[in-house]
């Protein structure tokens, strides 16, 4: 619907990420009708089947109905979504065929998905493996919401279950106390998650045969008879250039610079930062730190295979030492090889000369062969990229986005310096830095190897007769370049077995991500899914999840509908039950203007809410998502409530149509579809049943497209159960007669459709009777 004419009448300021959306919506409320008062200021909301008992100052599950001093405040006076659609799209096939419906929606949801990981969970990103809590803390913008916080990262991408790096839109954190599961996959780090979190898994193969495609499986269902999926293919970039000033500048301490400080205008490059101005000297092509001898090295440094190899040697054998008493900004870069690794030492010396134009010294010491470079800017660059010493080491972040050949050059040099490789392709490395070990494992995985990562306490022993302080833990990363380890694979995934799943308890924060397009990420390198109900359930937790609310009155909405030629007004998009008071006020105006009204609902209703709606609502569409309580629990709902709602809606005289979205591998078995059809037929064989096709989109991309054959199978099961009106939707031209309405008595074609387009409507002139045999066709036809 084009609202350009009424933009001034309806517009309100856009809600930015930094705005408290809950406060914006709380200002657009009125006292509710669907609640009862309890003792001590508490109240019970009866708008939906959750029947939340809400304490003063608290909210219900939907987040939009709240207790203010013993009074229930409910949404009123705005819309977050507004659309003018064919009525068939709702879908209503027995309500005024060919008409249009003005549909409005607000924010909030009565279903929820509690998927979360604990704070130490490692997420694979374009900046390397990062703790999920560190991702949250690094975000510049954070929004507080009633039940947690949302942080918004800038230019950070997570790798999805398809091996693609996709933008992280938001990071969620909220307090949690309850059960968690500790999952121990073979080779990879242990991680903890809530029991409902979904991971991509497959049954453990028998006799080497894979049992089929992997499926998203709740953690509570995982056992040692499962394997977890890890993507095989990842994309590498083509070229990468390091911005040297941005790396060097934070390393320079201007506050303690000594004599010879030139005036700012004599510095060719001046970088203003929040904590003051730190200066680098540049001639426009090369850069060096303040008070350092010319010429410096290039402002922009290509990340070549040679530089990657030098970084590999540094991560294995290098460190940066600073004598802060004598030269606050001095930095000595040292590579410390074994006495027999002279060839490696001279190669490092050659690479330093080739890349930076500096002359390093090779020194034979008592137990080592060292390469020493006194150029401070070079030392600071390595410190910025990879950390100053062994326990702080990390893979330089640009390497996680580098071309394949560059990554290979880095790993070869690192293994040469800090590892060993057998003739049969077995590679083993060791590090006292967990961050470095995780980075090495991630790069090995990107190159097509299945690494193992494990931590060990080092054995206490003297070196050269001297007691040496050892790190508390050493991390080993191993992989095979030629032979395969104990895992399975297909074209898209590696499958690693689960060693154990242990129940535990967690009290503290838990975290989740929202990732664009694929809506999954790698947690501990294992494919994990986002919540599919993000748009609705997170509307008050993430301001970018929903549109900014627009102020509007019932009169204005109805006027918009009349000018657009609609014949119905409907409440939809979020669950309309939780905004029922607003819907009734709109419906009253619509009825007075001669329009029909409808609800598009998930069916989690109460008798009180339906009695409140019935005088003002004509038609009621219900999503019967599944006949499995397990599937409804996965969505945060209860199957029995939906079945009871279907019974009540029919008994109260609403015109009702039921929709089941058929999802391959989730609810498409013959048994479950037959159960749904038989239940509907037991209420009334005249209730239209729509079986519609699922397509991977937005928040739910882990299941396959529904094929036309699946819908035809479901439709035939519905007919076999005794239903007179079964429709197969949203695959126009591919489902044969199941787009059309036929007379159940004489089988005459009554309404002919292609998708949402009406080609022929023979009921329009007869008031809903078959023009051939005179049978009354149930529905709303006038």
Short mmCIF file of C-alpha atoms in Angstrom, two decimals, residues 50-301:
data_model
loop_
_atom_site.label_atom_id
_atom_site.label_comp_id
_atom_site.label_asym_id
_atom_site.label_seq_id
_atom_site.Cartn_x
_atom_site.Cartn_y
_atom_site.Cartn_z
CA UNK A 50 0.09 -18.09 28.31
CA UNK A 51 -2.19 -16.33 30.84
CA UNK A 52 0.81 -14.48 32.24
CA UNK A 53 0.73 -13.44 35.90
CA UNK A 54 2.46 -10.06 35.73
CA UNK A 55 3.98 -8.39 38.78
CA UNK A 56 3.95 -4.58 39.14
CA UNK A 57 6.57 -3.05 36.85
CA UNK A 58 6.97 -6.25 34.83
CA UNK A 59 5.95 -7.46 31.36
CA UNK A 60 4.31 -10.53 29.93
CA UNK A 61 6.02 -12.96 27.56
CA UNK A 62 4.94 -10.81 24.61
CA UNK A 63 6.91 -7.83 26.05
CA UNK A 64 4.23 -5.31 24.99
CA UNK A 65 1.61 -5.86 27.73
CA UNK A 66 2.83 -4.70 31.13
CA UNK A 67 1.70 -4.01 34.70
CA UNK A 68 1.82 -0.35 35.68
CA UNK A 69 0.70 0.06 39.28
CA UNK A 70 -1.82 -2.77 39.11
CA UNK A 71 -3.25 -1.72 35.73
CA UNK A 72 -2.56 -3.62 32.51
CA UNK A 73 -1.19 -1.33 29.80
CA UNK A 74 -1.63 -2.58 26.23
CA UNK A 75 -0.54 -1.30 22.77
CA UNK A 76 -2.78 1.30 21.16
CA UNK A 77 -2.56 4.02 18.52
CA UNK A 78 0.24 2.91 16.18
CA UNK A 79 1.13 0.43 13.45
CA UNK A 80 4.51 -1.10 12.70
CA UNK A 81 3.38 -2.74 9.45
CA UNK A 82 0.60 -1.82 7.00
CA UNK A 83 -0.20 -3.50 3.71
CA UNK A 84 -3.00 -3.72 1.15
CA UNK A 85 -3.13 -7.34 -0.16
CA UNK A 86 -5.43 -9.74 -1.98
CA UNK A 87 -7.64 -11.44 0.60
CA UNK A 88 -6.50 -14.79 -0.85
CA UNK A 89 -3.00 -14.02 0.44
CA UNK A 90 -4.08 -14.17 4.12
CA UNK A 91 -5.10 -16.90 3.03
CA UNK A 92 -8.91 -16.72 2.99
CA UNK A 93 -10.35 -18.56 -0.04
CA UNK A 94 -13.97 -18.53 1.16
CA UNK A 95 -14.11 -14.84 2.07
CA UNK A 96 -15.05 -12.38 -0.71
CA UNK A 97 -12.88 -13.83 -3.52
CA UNK A 98 -11.03 -11.18 -5.49
CA UNK A 99 -11.30 -8.56 -2.73
CA UNK A 100 -8.48 -6.66 -1.01
CA UNK A 101 -7.69 -6.55 2.71
CA UNK A 102 -5.99 -3.72 4.57
CA UNK A 103 -3.80 -5.55 7.08
CA UNK A 104 -2.07 -3.86 9.99
CA UNK A 105 0.39 -5.17 12.56
CA UNK A 106 2.06 -4.05 15.78
CA UNK A 107 5.07 -5.40 17.70
CA UNK A 108 5.55 -8.29 20.11
CA UNK A 109 5.04 -12.06 19.98
CA UNK A 110 3.61 -14.70 22.30
CA UNK A 111 5.97 -17.39 21.03
CA UNK A 112 9.66 -17.34 21.86
CA UNK A 113 12.85 -19.27 21.19
CA UNK A 114 15.41 -19.32 24.04
CA UNK A 115 18.53 -20.17 22.01
CA UNK A 116 21.72 -19.06 23.72
CA UNK A 117 25.38 -19.88 24.39
CA UNK A 118 27.50 -19.18 27.44
CA UNK A 119 30.08 -16.41 27.39
CA UNK A 120 33.19 -18.50 26.52
CA UNK A 121 31.71 -19.84 23.28
CA UNK A 122 34.04 -19.13 20.35
CA UNK A 123 32.48 -17.76 17.14
CA UNK A 124 34.29 -18.00 13.78
CA UNK A 125 34.40 -14.50 12.23
CA UNK A 126 36.24 -12.61 9.51
CA UNK A 127 38.52 -11.38 12.32
CA UNK A 128 39.23 -14.88 13.55
CA UNK A 129 37.74 -16.98 16.34
CA UNK A 130 36.32 -14.60 18.96
CA UNK A 131 34.62 -15.24 22.30
CA UNK A 132 30.95 -14.33 21.95
CA UNK A 133 31.18 -12.15 25.08
CA UNK A 134 34.13 -10.27 23.58
CA UNK A 135 32.09 -9.64 20.43
CA UNK A 136 29.37 -8.12 22.61
CA UNK A 137 31.80 -5.99 24.66
CA UNK A 138 33.57 -4.65 21.56
CA UNK A 139 30.39 -3.14 20.10
CA UNK A 140 30.23 0.65 20.12
CA UNK A 141 26.43 0.82 20.43
CA UNK A 142 24.44 -1.05 23.07
CA UNK A 143 20.72 -0.81 23.77
CA UNK A 144 19.15 -1.86 27.08
CA UNK A 145 15.81 -3.64 26.92
CA UNK A 146 13.53 -4.97 29.66
CA UNK A 147 14.92 -8.50 29.47
CA UNK A 148 18.49 -7.93 28.34
CA UNK A 149 20.77 -5.93 26.08
CA UNK A 150 21.50 -5.71 22.36
CA UNK A 151 24.86 -4.66 20.94
CA UNK A 152 25.45 -3.66 17.33
CA UNK A 153 28.86 -4.53 15.82
CA UNK A 154 30.39 -2.64 12.91
CA UNK A 155 31.71 -4.53 9.89
CA UNK A 156 31.99 -7.87 11.69
CA UNK A 157 30.96 -11.00 9.83
CA UNK A 158 30.37 -14.52 11.09
CA UNK A 159 30.84 -17.67 9.04
CA UNK A 160 27.55 -19.48 8.49
CA UNK A 161 26.68 -23.15 8.07
CA UNK A 162 27.22 -22.60 4.35
CA UNK A 163 30.80 -21.40 4.88
CA UNK A 164 29.91 -17.83 3.91
CA UNK A 165 30.96 -14.76 5.91
CA UNK A 166 27.76 -12.84 6.67
CA UNK A 167 27.23 -9.60 8.56
CA UNK A 168 26.47 -9.88 12.27
CA UNK A 169 23.50 -7.56 12.73
CA UNK A 170 23.26 -7.78 16.51
CA UNK A 171 24.55 -9.56 19.60
CA UNK A 172 22.05 -10.37 22.36
CA UNK A 173 22.86 -10.76 26.04
CA UNK A 174 20.42 -11.53 28.81
CA UNK A 175 20.55 -12.98 32.32
CA UNK A 176 19.71 -16.65 32.58
CA UNK A 177 19.49 -19.22 35.33
CA UNK A 178 18.66 -22.74 34.32
CA UNK A 179 19.88 -25.89 32.65
CA UNK A 180 22.66 -25.93 30.09
CA UNK A 181 24.24 -28.75 28.16
CA UNK A 182 27.99 -29.19 27.80
CA UNK A 183 28.68 -30.72 24.40
CA UNK A 184 32.06 -32.40 23.83
CA UNK A 185 32.71 -32.90 20.11
CA UNK A 186 35.73 -34.89 18.99
CA UNK A 187 38.76 -32.73 18.08
CA UNK A 188 37.05 -29.37 18.74
CA UNK A 189 36.51 -27.20 21.82
CA UNK A 190 33.82 -28.02 24.37
CA UNK A 191 30.89 -25.58 24.37
CA UNK A 192 27.81 -24.97 26.52
CA UNK A 193 24.34 -23.98 25.32
CA UNK A 194 20.73 -23.98 26.45
CA UNK A 195 18.91 -27.28 25.76
CA UNK A 196 16.74 -25.75 23.00
CA UNK A 197 19.61 -24.41 20.92
CA UNK A 198 19.79 -26.08 17.51
CA UNK A 199 22.94 -27.53 16.00
CA UNK A 200 23.43 -29.06 12.58
CA UNK A 201 23.76 -32.79 13.17
CA UNK A 202 23.47 -36.20 11.56
CA UNK A 203 23.07 -39.71 12.94
CA UNK A 204 26.43 -41.42 13.39
CA UNK A 205 27.16 -43.33 10.17
CA UNK A 206 27.12 -47.11 10.27
CA UNK A 207 29.65 -49.07 8.20
CA UNK A 208 30.86 -45.81 6.72
CA UNK A 209 27.53 -44.94 5.06
CA UNK A 210 26.09 -41.49 5.69
CA UNK A 211 22.42 -41.74 6.74
CA UNK A 212 21.26 -38.70 4.75
CA UNK A 213 21.37 -34.93 4.92
CA UNK A 214 22.11 -33.14 8.21
CA UNK A 215 19.23 -31.59 10.16
CA UNK A 216 18.96 -28.85 12.75
CA UNK A 217 18.68 -30.69 16.05
CA UNK A 218 18.02 -29.35 19.54
CA UNK A 219 20.93 -29.86 21.91
CA UNK A 220 18.65 -31.79 24.29
CA UNK A 221 18.24 -34.47 21.60
CA UNK A 222 21.96 -34.97 20.92
CA UNK A 223 23.68 -38.17 22.05
CA UNK A 224 26.89 -40.01 21.30
CA UNK A 225 25.01 -41.52 18.37
CA UNK A 226 25.17 -38.15 16.55
CA UNK A 227 27.85 -36.31 14.60
CA UNK A 228 28.06 -32.53 14.36
CA UNK A 229 28.43 -30.75 11.03
CA UNK A 230 31.25 -28.37 10.09
CA UNK A 231 31.25 -26.62 6.69
CA UNK A 232 33.98 -27.72 4.26
CA UNK A 233 34.22 -24.80 1.84
CA UNK A 234 35.14 -21.21 2.68
CA UNK A 235 35.79 -18.20 0.54
CA UNK A 236 39.17 -16.47 0.42
CA UNK A 237 39.78 -12.88 -0.69
CA UNK A 238 41.97 -11.93 -3.65
CA UNK A 239 44.12 -9.05 -2.40
CA UNK A 240 44.67 -7.44 0.98
CA UNK A 241 46.53 -4.22 1.86
CA UNK A 242 47.57 -3.32 5.42
CA UNK A 243 46.94 0.26 6.53
CA UNK A 244 50.21 0.81 8.37
CA UNK A 245 49.39 4.12 10.16
CA UNK A 246 46.24 2.67 11.74
CA UNK A 247 48.31 -0.24 13.07
CA UNK A 248 51.29 1.78 14.30
CA UNK A 249 49.53 4.77 15.80
CA UNK A 250 48.05 3.03 18.88
CA UNK A 251 51.52 1.65 19.67
CA UNK A 252 53.12 5.11 20.05
CA UNK A 253 53.04 6.77 23.48
CA UNK A 254 53.13 10.51 22.79
CA UNK A 255 52.67 11.48 26.44
CA UNK A 256 56.24 10.44 27.36
CA UNK A 257 58.09 11.58 24.25
CA UNK A 258 61.31 13.33 25.16
CA UNK A 259 63.38 16.02 23.56
CA UNK A 260 63.08 17.13 19.99
CA UNK A 261 59.29 17.19 19.75
CA UNK A 262 58.53 19.15 16.55
CA UNK A 263 55.52 21.36 16.12
CA UNK A 264 52.41 19.70 14.64
CA UNK A 265 52.76 21.48 11.31
CA UNK A 266 56.14 19.79 10.74
CA UNK A 267 54.59 16.33 11.01
CA UNK A 268 53.43 15.15 7.63
CA UNK A 269 50.88 12.81 9.22
CA UNK A 270 48.84 13.61 12.32
CA UNK A 271 46.22 11.17 13.62
CA UNK A 272 43.70 12.64 16.11
CA UNK A 273 42.35 10.06 18.56
CA UNK A 274 39.94 10.21 21.49
CA UNK A 275 42.75 10.15 24.05
CA UNK A 276 44.86 12.86 22.45
CA UNK A 277 47.02 13.17 19.32
CA UNK A 278 49.66 10.57 18.59
CA UNK A 279 51.91 11.40 15.68
CA UNK A 280 53.64 9.46 12.97
CA UNK A 281 55.97 11.01 10.46
CA UNK A 282 55.31 10.50 6.76
CA UNK A 283 56.46 11.90 3.44
CA UNK A 284 53.24 10.79 1.77
CA UNK A 285 54.58 7.41 0.66
CA UNK A 286 56.47 6.04 3.69
CA UNK A 287 55.85 6.25 7.41
CA UNK A 288 57.87 5.88 10.60
CA UNK A 289 57.22 6.56 14.24
CA UNK A 290 58.20 9.83 15.87
CA UNK A 291 61.95 10.49 16.34
CA UNK A 292 62.89 7.37 14.33
CA UNK A 293 65.49 7.44 11.57
CA UNK A 294 64.27 7.68 7.96
CA UNK A 295 63.16 6.28 5.62
CA UNK A 296 60.45 4.15 7.32
CA UNK A 297 58.35 1.80 5.19
CA UNK A 298 55.28 2.09 2.91
CA UNK A 299 52.04 3.60 4.21
CA UNK A 300 50.13 0.74 2.60
CA UNK A 301 51.74 -2.67 2.80
#
